[in-house]
Every structure is written in structure tokens, then in C-alpha cells.
Tab-separated table of C-alpha atoms in Angstrom:
chain	number	residue	atom	x	y	z
A	8	MET	CA	-173.704	-151.201	95.334
A	9	ALA	CA	-171.439	-151.675	92.106
A	10	GLN	CA	-169.609	-149.427	90.079
A	11	ALA	CA	-171.401	-147.646	87.154
A	12	SER	CA	-169.518	-146.701	84.270
A	13	SER	CA	-170.904	-147.882	80.979
A	14	ASN	CA	-172.931	-145.930	78.728
A	15	LYS	CA	-176.013	-148.574	78.431
A	16	MET	CA	-179.065	-147.695	80.251
A	17	PHE	CA	-179.714	-149.572	83.229
A	18	LEU	CA	-183.462	-149.622	82.689
A	19	LYS	CA	-185.432	-150.216	79.450
A	20	VAL	CA	-188.845	-149.010	79.629
A	21	PRO	CA	-190.961	-151.571	81.727
A	22	LYS	CA	-192.973	-153.869	79.498
A	23	LEU	CA	-195.281	-155.733	81.794
A	24	THR	CA	-196.110	-158.386	79.520
A	25	GLY	CA	-195.418	-161.143	81.926
A	26	LYS	CA	-193.126	-162.762	79.319
A	27	SER	CA	-189.710	-162.223	80.883
A	28	PRO	CA	-188.787	-163.307	84.322
A	29	SER	CA	-187.097	-160.188	84.853
A	30	SER	CA	-190.153	-158.170	84.302
A	31	TYR	CA	-191.516	-158.238	87.984
A	32	THR	CA	-188.238	-158.168	89.857
A	33	SER	CA	-186.182	-155.487	87.931
A	34	ASN	CA	-188.327	-153.311	85.712
A	35	MET	CA	-190.890	-152.093	88.162
A	36	ASN	CA	-188.988	-148.956	88.769
A	37	SER	CA	-191.096	-147.887	91.716
A	38	GLY	CA	-188.024	-146.126	93.394
A	39	LYS	CA	-187.069	-142.316	93.284
A	40	TYR	CA	-185.481	-141.016	90.339
A	41	PHE	CA	-182.548	-138.540	90.667
A	42	ASP	CA	-185.117	-135.750	90.193
A	43	ASP	CA	-187.421	-136.807	92.677
A	44	LEU	CA	-184.714	-136.101	95.402
A	45	SER	CA	-183.605	-132.839	97.239
A	46	VAL	CA	-181.081	-132.047	99.586
A	47	GLY	CA	-182.173	-132.834	103.230
A	48	ASP	CA	-184.602	-135.562	102.184
A	49	THR	CA	-184.470	-138.263	104.851
A	50	PHE	CA	-185.694	-141.853	104.617
A	51	GLU	CA	-186.342	-144.018	107.797
A	52	THR	CA	-185.903	-147.733	107.465
A	53	GLY	CA	-187.229	-150.658	109.174
A	54	GLY	CA	-185.375	-152.617	111.559
A	55	ILE	CA	-183.339	-155.983	111.977
A	56	THR	CA	-182.462	-157.923	114.979
A	57	LEU	CA	-178.821	-159.527	114.776
A	58	THR	CA	-178.782	-162.856	116.305
A	59	GLU	CA	-175.624	-164.348	117.577
A	60	GLY	CA	-175.919	-167.009	114.866
A	61	ALA	CA	-176.123	-164.477	112.132
A	62	ILE	CA	-173.034	-162.700	113.501
A	63	ILE	CA	-171.004	-165.825	113.687
A	64	ASP	CA	-171.992	-167.137	110.305
A	65	PHE	CA	-171.337	-163.766	108.542
A	66	ALA	CA	-167.909	-163.458	110.170
A	67	LEU	CA	-166.906	-167.100	109.596
A	68	THR	CA	-166.825	-166.238	105.795
A	69	HIS	CA	-165.910	-162.616	105.867
A	70	ASP	CA	-164.183	-161.622	109.107
A	71	PRO	CA	-163.331	-164.496	111.397
A	72	GLN	CA	-161.591	-162.756	114.142
A	73	PRO	CA	-162.035	-164.020	117.694
A	74	PHE	CA	-164.245	-161.315	118.940
A	75	HIS	CA	-166.674	-162.111	115.881
A	76	VAL	CA	-166.787	-165.926	116.167
A	77	ASN	CA	-165.486	-167.198	119.625
A	78	ARG	CA	-167.670	-166.695	122.584
A	79	VAL	CA	-165.250	-167.653	125.030
A	80	ALA	CA	-162.125	-165.556	123.401
A	81	ALA	CA	-164.462	-162.479	122.938
A	82	THR	CA	-165.033	-162.332	126.793
A	83	GLU	CA	-161.390	-161.512	126.975
A	84	SER	CA	-161.567	-158.841	124.255
A	85	ILE	CA	-161.902	-155.081	124.659
A	86	PHE	CA	-165.755	-155.724	123.836
A	87	GLY	CA	-166.440	-158.054	126.593
A	88	GLY	CA	-168.353	-160.468	124.179
A	89	ILE	CA	-168.993	-161.335	120.664
A	90	ILE	CA	-169.791	-158.254	118.203
A	91	ALA	CA	-170.889	-157.990	114.712
A	92	SER	CA	-168.413	-157.540	112.055
A	93	GLY	CA	-168.464	-153.806	110.933
A	94	PHE	CA	-168.823	-155.030	107.182
A	95	GLN	CA	-172.065	-156.729	108.309
A	96	THR	CA	-173.507	-153.584	109.768
A	97	ILE	CA	-172.673	-151.850	106.601
A	98	ALA	CA	-174.307	-154.291	104.475
A	99	LEU	CA	-177.329	-154.830	106.566
A	100	THR	CA	-177.801	-151.038	106.772
A	101	PHE	CA	-177.890	-150.848	102.973
A	102	ARG	CA	-180.206	-153.747	102.886
A	103	LEU	CA	-182.533	-151.941	105.097
A	104	PHE	CA	-182.371	-148.946	102.958
A	105	ARG	CA	-182.921	-150.913	99.791
A	106	ASP	CA	-186.067	-152.284	101.632
A	107	THR	CA	-187.573	-148.938	101.775
A	108	GLY	CA	-188.027	-149.024	98.013
A	109	VAL	CA	-186.255	-145.615	97.298
A	110	LEU	CA	-183.740	-147.468	95.107
A	111	THR	CA	-185.869	-149.936	93.373
A	112	GLY	CA	-185.402	-149.840	89.687
A	113	THR	CA	-183.556	-146.407	89.606
A	114	ASN	CA	-180.336	-147.235	91.381
A	115	MET	CA	-177.826	-147.916	88.834
A	116	GLY	CA	-174.780	-148.778	91.066
A	117	GLY	CA	-172.372	-146.931	93.319
A	118	HIS	CA	-169.152	-145.253	92.974
A	119	GLY	CA	-167.983	-145.372	96.645
A	120	MET	CA	-168.237	-144.631	100.277
A	121	ASP	CA	-166.471	-142.138	102.617
A	122	GLU	CA	-166.321	-141.233	106.432
A	123	VAL	CA	-167.352	-144.710	107.430
A	124	ARG	CA	-167.132	-144.903	111.109
A	125	TRP	CA	-168.122	-147.880	113.371
A	126	LEU	CA	-169.258	-145.682	116.507
A	127	ALA	CA	-170.344	-148.327	119.033
A	128	PRO	CA	-170.174	-152.200	119.166
A	129	VAL	CA	-173.222	-154.100	117.803
A	130	PHE	CA	-173.859	-157.075	120.068
A	131	PRO	CA	-176.052	-160.218	119.636
A	132	GLY	CA	-179.599	-159.524	120.035
A	133	ASP	CA	-179.258	-155.746	119.079
A	134	THR	CA	-181.873	-154.336	116.634
A	135	LEU	CA	-180.693	-151.965	114.106
A	136	HIS	CA	-182.425	-149.357	112.138
A	137	ALA	CA	-181.082	-146.402	109.838
A	138	SER	CA	-181.860	-142.972	108.776
A	139	VAL	CA	-180.735	-141.970	105.326
A	140	THR	CA	-180.523	-138.356	104.242
A	141	VAL	CA	-179.777	-136.893	100.811
A	142	GLU	CA	-176.512	-134.664	101.152
A	143	VAL	CA	-175.438	-133.865	97.689
A	144	LEU	CA	-177.119	-134.199	94.129
A	145	THR	CA	-174.681	-134.012	91.282
A	146	PRO	CA	-176.166	-134.476	87.826
A	147	SER	CA	-173.810	-136.217	85.256
A	148	ARG	CA	-172.318	-133.734	82.783
A	149	SER	CA	-171.772	-136.431	80.037
A	150	LYS	CA	-174.712	-138.702	80.664
A	151	PRO	CA	-178.148	-137.029	80.747
A	152	ASP	CA	-179.737	-140.291	81.955
A	153	ARG	CA	-178.160	-140.307	85.394
A	154	GLY	CA	-176.887	-138.366	88.422
A	155	THR	CA	-174.856	-139.007	91.568
A	156	VAL	CA	-176.497	-138.957	94.935
A	157	ARG	CA	-174.648	-138.763	98.102
A	158	PHE	CA	-176.541	-140.338	100.713
A	159	ARG	CA	-175.656	-140.172	104.529
A	160	TYR	CA	-176.442	-143.411	106.468
A	161	ARG	CA	-176.888	-143.253	110.131
A	162	THR	CA	-177.583	-146.595	111.915
A	163	TYR	CA	-178.872	-146.855	115.570
A	164	ASN	CA	-179.560	-149.541	117.894
A	165	GLN	CA	-182.599	-150.243	119.864
A	166	ASN	CA	-181.309	-147.725	122.516
A	167	ASP	CA	-180.819	-145.066	119.819
A	168	VAL	CA	-177.019	-145.356	120.433
A	169	LYS	CA	-175.548	-144.499	116.812
A	170	VAL	CA	-173.331	-147.553	115.861
A	171	LEU	CA	-172.574	-146.651	112.505
A	172	SER	CA	-172.227	-143.257	110.314
A	173	MET	CA	-171.249	-143.290	106.442
A	174	THR	CA	-171.806	-141.556	103.272
A	175	MET	CA	-172.413	-143.475	99.997
A	176	ASP	CA	-172.658	-142.376	96.478
A	177	HIS	CA	-175.340	-143.806	94.410
A	178	VAL	CA	-175.737	-143.461	90.693
A	179	MET	CA	-179.490	-142.726	90.302
A	180	ALA	CA	-181.469	-142.842	87.053
A	181	ARG	CA	-183.083	-139.623	85.523
A	182	PRO	CA	-186.307	-139.901	83.652
A	183	LYS	CA	-186.056	-139.509	79.935
B	36	MET	CA	-163.805	-154.924	111.941
B	37	ALA	CA	-165.320	-153.221	114.854
B	38	GLN	CA	-165.110	-150.293	116.982
B	39	ALA	CA	-162.454	-150.257	119.804
B	40	SER	CA	-163.215	-147.918	122.552
B	41	SER	CA	-162.952	-149.788	125.935
B	42	ASN	CA	-160.006	-149.706	128.226
B	43	LYS	CA	-159.823	-153.424	128.600
B	44	MET	CA	-156.902	-155.055	127.063
B	45	PHE	CA	-157.880	-157.183	124.227
B	46	LEU	CA	-155.171	-159.899	124.741
B	47	LYS	CA	-154.303	-161.534	127.943
B	48	VAL	CA	-150.934	-163.046	128.002
B	49	PRO	CA	-151.231	-166.360	126.044
B	50	LYS	CA	-151.228	-169.210	128.323
B	51	LEU	CA	-151.214	-172.327	126.044
B	52	THR	CA	-152.313	-174.820	128.427
B	53	GLY	CA	-154.746	-176.495	126.310
B	54	LYS	CA	-157.539	-175.942	129.007
B	55	SER	CA	-159.427	-172.987	127.249
B	56	PRO	CA	-161.123	-173.575	123.980
B	57	SER	CA	-159.880	-170.128	123.108
B	58	SER	CA	-156.224	-170.633	123.530
B	59	TYR	CA	-155.616	-171.991	120.214
B	60	THR	CA	-158.006	-169.836	118.245
B	61	SER	CA	-157.428	-166.523	119.715
B	62	ASN	CA	-154.535	-165.999	121.950
B	63	MET	CA	-151.797	-167.222	119.577
B	64	ASN	CA	-150.865	-163.621	118.465
B	65	SER	CA	-148.739	-164.427	115.732
B	66	GLY	CA	-149.609	-161.069	114.089
B	67	LYS	CA	-147.696	-157.973	113.680
B	68	TYR	CA	-147.942	-155.501	116.697
B	69	PHE	CA	-148.316	-151.739	116.062
B	70	ASP	CA	-144.564	-151.292	116.713
B	71	ASP	CA	-143.556	-153.999	113.935
B	72	LEU	CA	-145.102	-151.917	111.265
B	73	SER	CA	-143.443	-149.015	109.217
B	74	VAL	CA	-145.063	-146.772	106.677
B	75	GLY	CA	-144.738	-148.099	103.230
B	76	ASP	CA	-144.828	-151.827	104.405
B	77	THR	CA	-146.781	-153.841	101.930
B	78	PHE	CA	-148.440	-157.139	102.372
B	79	GLU	CA	-149.726	-159.314	99.407
B	80	THR	CA	-152.821	-161.564	100.102
B	81	GLY	CA	-153.860	-164.917	98.323
B	82	GLY	CA	-156.432	-164.992	95.892
B	83	ILE	CA	-160.258	-165.936	95.952
B	84	THR	CA	-162.401	-166.648	92.824
B	85	LEU	CA	-166.050	-165.438	93.104
B	86	THR	CA	-168.501	-167.867	91.550
B	87	GLU	CA	-171.919	-166.623	90.530
B	88	GLY	CA	-173.423	-168.768	93.347
B	89	ALA	CA	-171.423	-166.802	95.918
B	90	ILE	CA	-172.307	-163.559	94.516
B	91	ILE	CA	-176.000	-164.307	94.430
B	92	ASP	CA	-176.025	-165.786	97.994
B	93	PHE	CA	-174.438	-162.897	99.404
B	94	ALA	CA	-176.566	-160.173	97.458
B	95	LEU	CA	-179.772	-162.216	98.445
B	96	THR	CA	-179.364	-161.233	102.048
B	97	HIS	CA	-177.237	-157.920	101.917
B	98	ASP	CA	-177.896	-156.283	98.392
B	99	PRO	CA	-180.623	-158.118	96.360
B	100	GLN	CA	-180.571	-155.648	93.293
B	101	PRO	CA	-181.290	-157.023	90.044
B	102	PHE	CA	-177.876	-156.728	88.800
B	103	HIS	CA	-176.505	-158.757	91.655
B	104	VAL	CA	-179.009	-161.627	91.887
B	105	ASN	CA	-181.028	-161.727	88.345
B	106	ARG	CA	-179.119	-162.948	85.455
B	107	VAL	CA	-181.858	-161.982	82.934
B	108	ALA	CA	-182.279	-158.640	84.330
B	109	ALA	CA	-178.528	-158.003	84.928
B	110	THR	CA	-178.116	-158.445	80.930
B	111	GLU	CA	-180.333	-155.296	80.682
B	112	SER	CA	-178.260	-153.380	83.319
B	113	ILE	CA	-175.170	-151.006	82.542
B	114	PHE	CA	-172.965	-154.005	83.424
B	115	GLY	CA	-174.164	-156.444	80.953
B	116	GLY	CA	-174.383	-159.244	83.406
B	117	ILE	CA	-174.492	-160.214	87.001
B	118	ILE	CA	-171.815	-158.506	89.123
B	119	ALA	CA	-170.769	-158.671	92.757
B	120	SER	CA	-172.035	-156.478	95.420
B	121	GLY	CA	-169.497	-153.876	96.474
B	122	PHE	CA	-170.077	-154.824	99.990
B	123	GLN	CA	-169.070	-158.451	99.168
B	124	THR	CA	-165.840	-157.092	97.438
B	125	ILE	CA	-164.884	-154.943	100.556
B	126	ALA	CA	-165.468	-157.971	103.205
B	127	LEU	CA	-163.624	-160.647	101.015
B	128	THR	CA	-160.717	-158.100	100.463
B	129	PHE	CA	-160.463	-157.791	104.365
B	130	ARG	CA	-160.832	-161.585	104.648
B	131	LEU	CA	-157.944	-161.962	102.234
B	132	PHE	CA	-155.866	-159.702	104.525
B	133	ARG	CA	-156.846	-161.288	107.482
B	134	ASP	CA	-155.645	-164.681	106.153
B	135	THR	CA	-152.060	-163.324	105.650
B	136	GLY	CA	-151.833	-163.457	109.475
B	137	VAL	CA	-150.786	-159.820	110.001
B	138	LEU	CA	-153.745	-158.960	112.006
B	139	THR	CA	-153.775	-162.426	114.189
B	140	GLY	CA	-154.253	-161.763	117.773
B	141	THR	CA	-152.962	-158.255	117.539
B	142	ASN	CA	-155.836	-156.371	115.687
B	143	MET	CA	-158.221	-154.891	118.297
B	144	GLY	CA	-160.791	-153.620	116.155
B	145	GLY	CA	-161.362	-150.865	113.609
B	146	HIS	CA	-162.553	-147.185	113.662
B	147	GLY	CA	-163.656	-147.038	110.091
B	148	MET	CA	-162.913	-146.721	106.239
B	149	ASP	CA	-162.335	-143.908	103.904
B	150	GLU	CA	-161.997	-143.313	100.281
B	151	VAL	CA	-163.858	-146.518	99.441
B	152	ARG	CA	-164.103	-146.617	95.634
B	153	TRP	CA	-165.506	-149.479	93.581
B	154	LEU	CA	-163.322	-148.953	90.517
B	155	ALA	CA	-164.481	-151.728	88.239
B	156	PRO	CA	-167.089	-154.441	88.136
B	157	VAL	CA	-166.429	-157.778	89.474
B	158	PHE	CA	-168.006	-160.555	87.410
B	159	PRO	CA	-168.771	-164.128	88.355
B	160	GLY	CA	-165.433	-166.250	87.945
B	161	ASP	CA	-163.217	-163.315	88.522
B	162	THR	CA	-160.110	-164.027	90.854
B	163	LEU	CA	-159.403	-161.283	93.340
B	164	HIS	CA	-156.243	-160.582	95.398
B	165	ALA	CA	-155.223	-157.389	97.280
B	166	SER	CA	-152.153	-155.565	98.112
B	167	VAL	CA	-152.215	-153.791	101.502
B	168	THR	CA	-149.844	-150.909	102.568
B	169	VAL	CA	-149.225	-149.107	105.868
B	170	GLU	CA	-150.124	-145.377	105.216
B	171	VAL	CA	-150.198	-143.880	108.637
B	172	LEU	CA	-149.001	-145.066	112.274
B	173	THR	CA	-150.672	-143.072	115.096
B	174	PRO	CA	-149.709	-144.317	118.575
B	175	SER	CA	-152.710	-143.825	121.175
B	176	ARG	CA	-151.879	-140.950	123.429
B	177	SER	CA	-154.168	-142.106	126.305
B	178	LYS	CA	-153.682	-145.882	125.795
B	179	PRO	CA	-150.008	-147.152	125.703
B	180	ASP	CA	-151.321	-150.641	124.619
B	181	ARG	CA	-152.373	-149.727	121.169
B	182	GLY	CA	-152.140	-147.387	118.081
B	183	THR	CA	-154.183	-146.938	115.016
B	184	VAL	CA	-152.683	-148.038	111.696
B	185	ARG	CA	-154.096	-146.711	108.693
B	186	PHE	CA	-153.876	-149.386	105.816
B	187	ARG	CA	-154.454	-148.796	102.056
B	188	TYR	CA	-156.209	-151.883	100.442
B	189	ARG	CA	-155.953	-152.432	96.673
B	190	THR	CA	-157.902	-155.060	95.161
B	191	TYR	CA	-157.195	-156.435	91.747
B	192	ASN	CA	-158.727	-159.136	89.603
B	193	GLN	CA	-156.961	-161.739	87.432
B	194	ASN	CA	-156.182	-159.265	84.782
B	195	ASP	CA	-154.655	-156.894	87.061
B	196	VAL	CA	-157.586	-154.466	86.846
B	197	LYS	CA	-157.961	-152.600	90.161
B	198	VAL	CA	-161.475	-153.114	91.126
B	199	LEU	CA	-161.360	-151.624	94.781
B	200	SER	CA	-159.397	-149.149	96.738
B	201	MET	CA	-159.936	-148.016	100.268
B	202	THR	CA	-158.272	-147.092	103.455
B	203	MET	CA	-159.127	-148.631	107.048
B	204	ASP	CA	-158.064	-147.561	110.367
B	205	HIS	CA	-157.230	-150.672	112.484
B	206	VAL	CA	-156.452	-150.369	116.181
B	207	MET	CA	-153.224	-152.611	116.767
B	208	ALA	CA	-151.832	-153.839	119.992
B	209	ARG	CA	-148.428	-152.668	121.263
B	210	PRO	CA	-146.356	-155.273	123.232
B	211	LYS	CA	-145.984	-154.441	127.082
């Protein structure tokens, strides 16, 4: 996600001529437009298994606290073992939603997040999936080509324990 | 950051015998305890330069949208070029704060974040630093060994443009 403020349109009309290397990766806007969405619409993502290696690799760069990178020290932590960085859980939850295709070519960036709550630890071997619901739709007053969609993200592990809840405001394109 | 809910103490009393591989990495609690902090205390972090490679590498795994991974497509986006994923900005901001040492050995995890705002795009080559201020101190009622500290994070680029603002609730240890 990224802040969206400029006036330039994100998407030009797709021209699938095959001449541009971007044609097949960015201009195929198969995602939902702002106007395709209704409050209450819910999207279920696929799943991803977090290995201990993935957890430690992420944490070494972004969050190298003992309970994320050190198996010995982590046994002495309140978690009893290594757990995933909360930042990794957030980013992978977004990745899972991105992979549904809802945002493909129509998401123009993001304003921010609210009510981010890490509700339960994520341990090595846990398999996460998410459920994403449209909470608020706000058309832009000044820019008729876009609107803001507040999505509620809920992430669960393989035992249906909710590990993360958050809202995120996406800027979504409107058809011309 | 990670959710902190168990009753087990995070830190045992450091025993620097050199016998445990965790001794020198996790039990040297040189950080601030809950009681060392006052509302208004502000910590300035070091800086980090985001290369285009680091931006694309992060986004390929966590946020593979065209304006994060595709230089050609990104020129057609509202940003005019590749920008960093907002999740990367958040995680690196936390890493910068972690590197101040304030949290070392005394941070027991996190509850969540609020008011996360991506205020300006982060471009390849930008150098970020952050300022982190204590906003609220809430001792735990049930667990005398800890309290919750709400930190306000503000992240700036090399031109002192604020690119990110957010609050994060950390669980911090109290001395016995």
C-alpha cells in the first residue's frame, strides 16, 4: 500500500499490444472498481504456511527481537517459543488479499490503517488465511476517478483462532 | 511486535555465564523499563537508505503491486515511479527504533497499532529516520511485571517530509 495523492490517473486504458513490458503485469485491470463494491462484500483468501525460516528471515531484517529470531531465548519469553513478527503477519495478510485479484489494476494506493490488533501469537508452522470485508465506501469529492474503500481484514490460523484484525483504507479506481 | 498475553515472565534474571547461546543476545536488558519512561520522552533513530532493489525485493513477497515492482508500469501510476510498500516503511521504522536500544530486553511484545497514515510516497534512494515519542503509560492492573506504552512514531525522509505517522502499543517490562 502506498499513499495516493497525485492527480494523474493510475491506469491508462489497457492496450494489449504486447509492445510494453508493463502491459501484461499492470494494465490488466481485472480487479474490482470502487463501484463494483458494496458494504458487506466479503472476500476469502487462500492460505499460507509460515515456516520458522521465513519468520526468522523476515525478523532479521525488520524486527530482530529475541522472540522472533532466537529459538533458545524465545523459550524463555512469554510466548514459549519463536513467533512471527506482527509486521510480517500484516504484510502477508495483505499479500493474501492481493492474490484474490480484487485489487488488481484498480487499487491506486492506500491512506493508512486503523485498529490493528495482534490478537494471538503466530507460531512456526501455522497456516494463515484471511477474510476481508468492505466496511465503508467514500467517493472522492474532488477526483471523480477514485474513491476510498475501508476494508476490515481478519486473519485466522488453521484452528480458526483469529490472530489479527485491522482496517485499511484503499484508494480504488472508478471507471470513466 | 507480537501479542503479549501469557503470564510467564519474558525475562529471567540475566545470568551472563556464557553457557547459554541466548545470554548475550536476549538477556542483556539494556533497554528502558516501563518505569524509566515519561510521557513526552522522545527518541531519535538513525537512518536508512531504501534502494530500489530493497523496495522490489520486499514487494515481490509482500506487496507485488505494479507501482512497487515494475519500473515501467510505475511511471504510469499516480506516483510517477516505483515507491516503497507502506508495510516496508512501517517495518523499517520499527527496526530503526529497535536499533536505539530502548526496547532491548524490556519489550515483551505488542498489542497493536492505530492511526497508521502513509503521508507521502517513499522513493528509491530516499533516506528515512524516525522520531518516537511516549504518548500514554498504562500500568497493567493484573500483572505487576509490565505495563503498556503507547509510542507515537513519525518517519521523515531526507528532506524532512513526514512520510509516516502511527501509534503502537508496546508491552514493556517493569523491574521486580
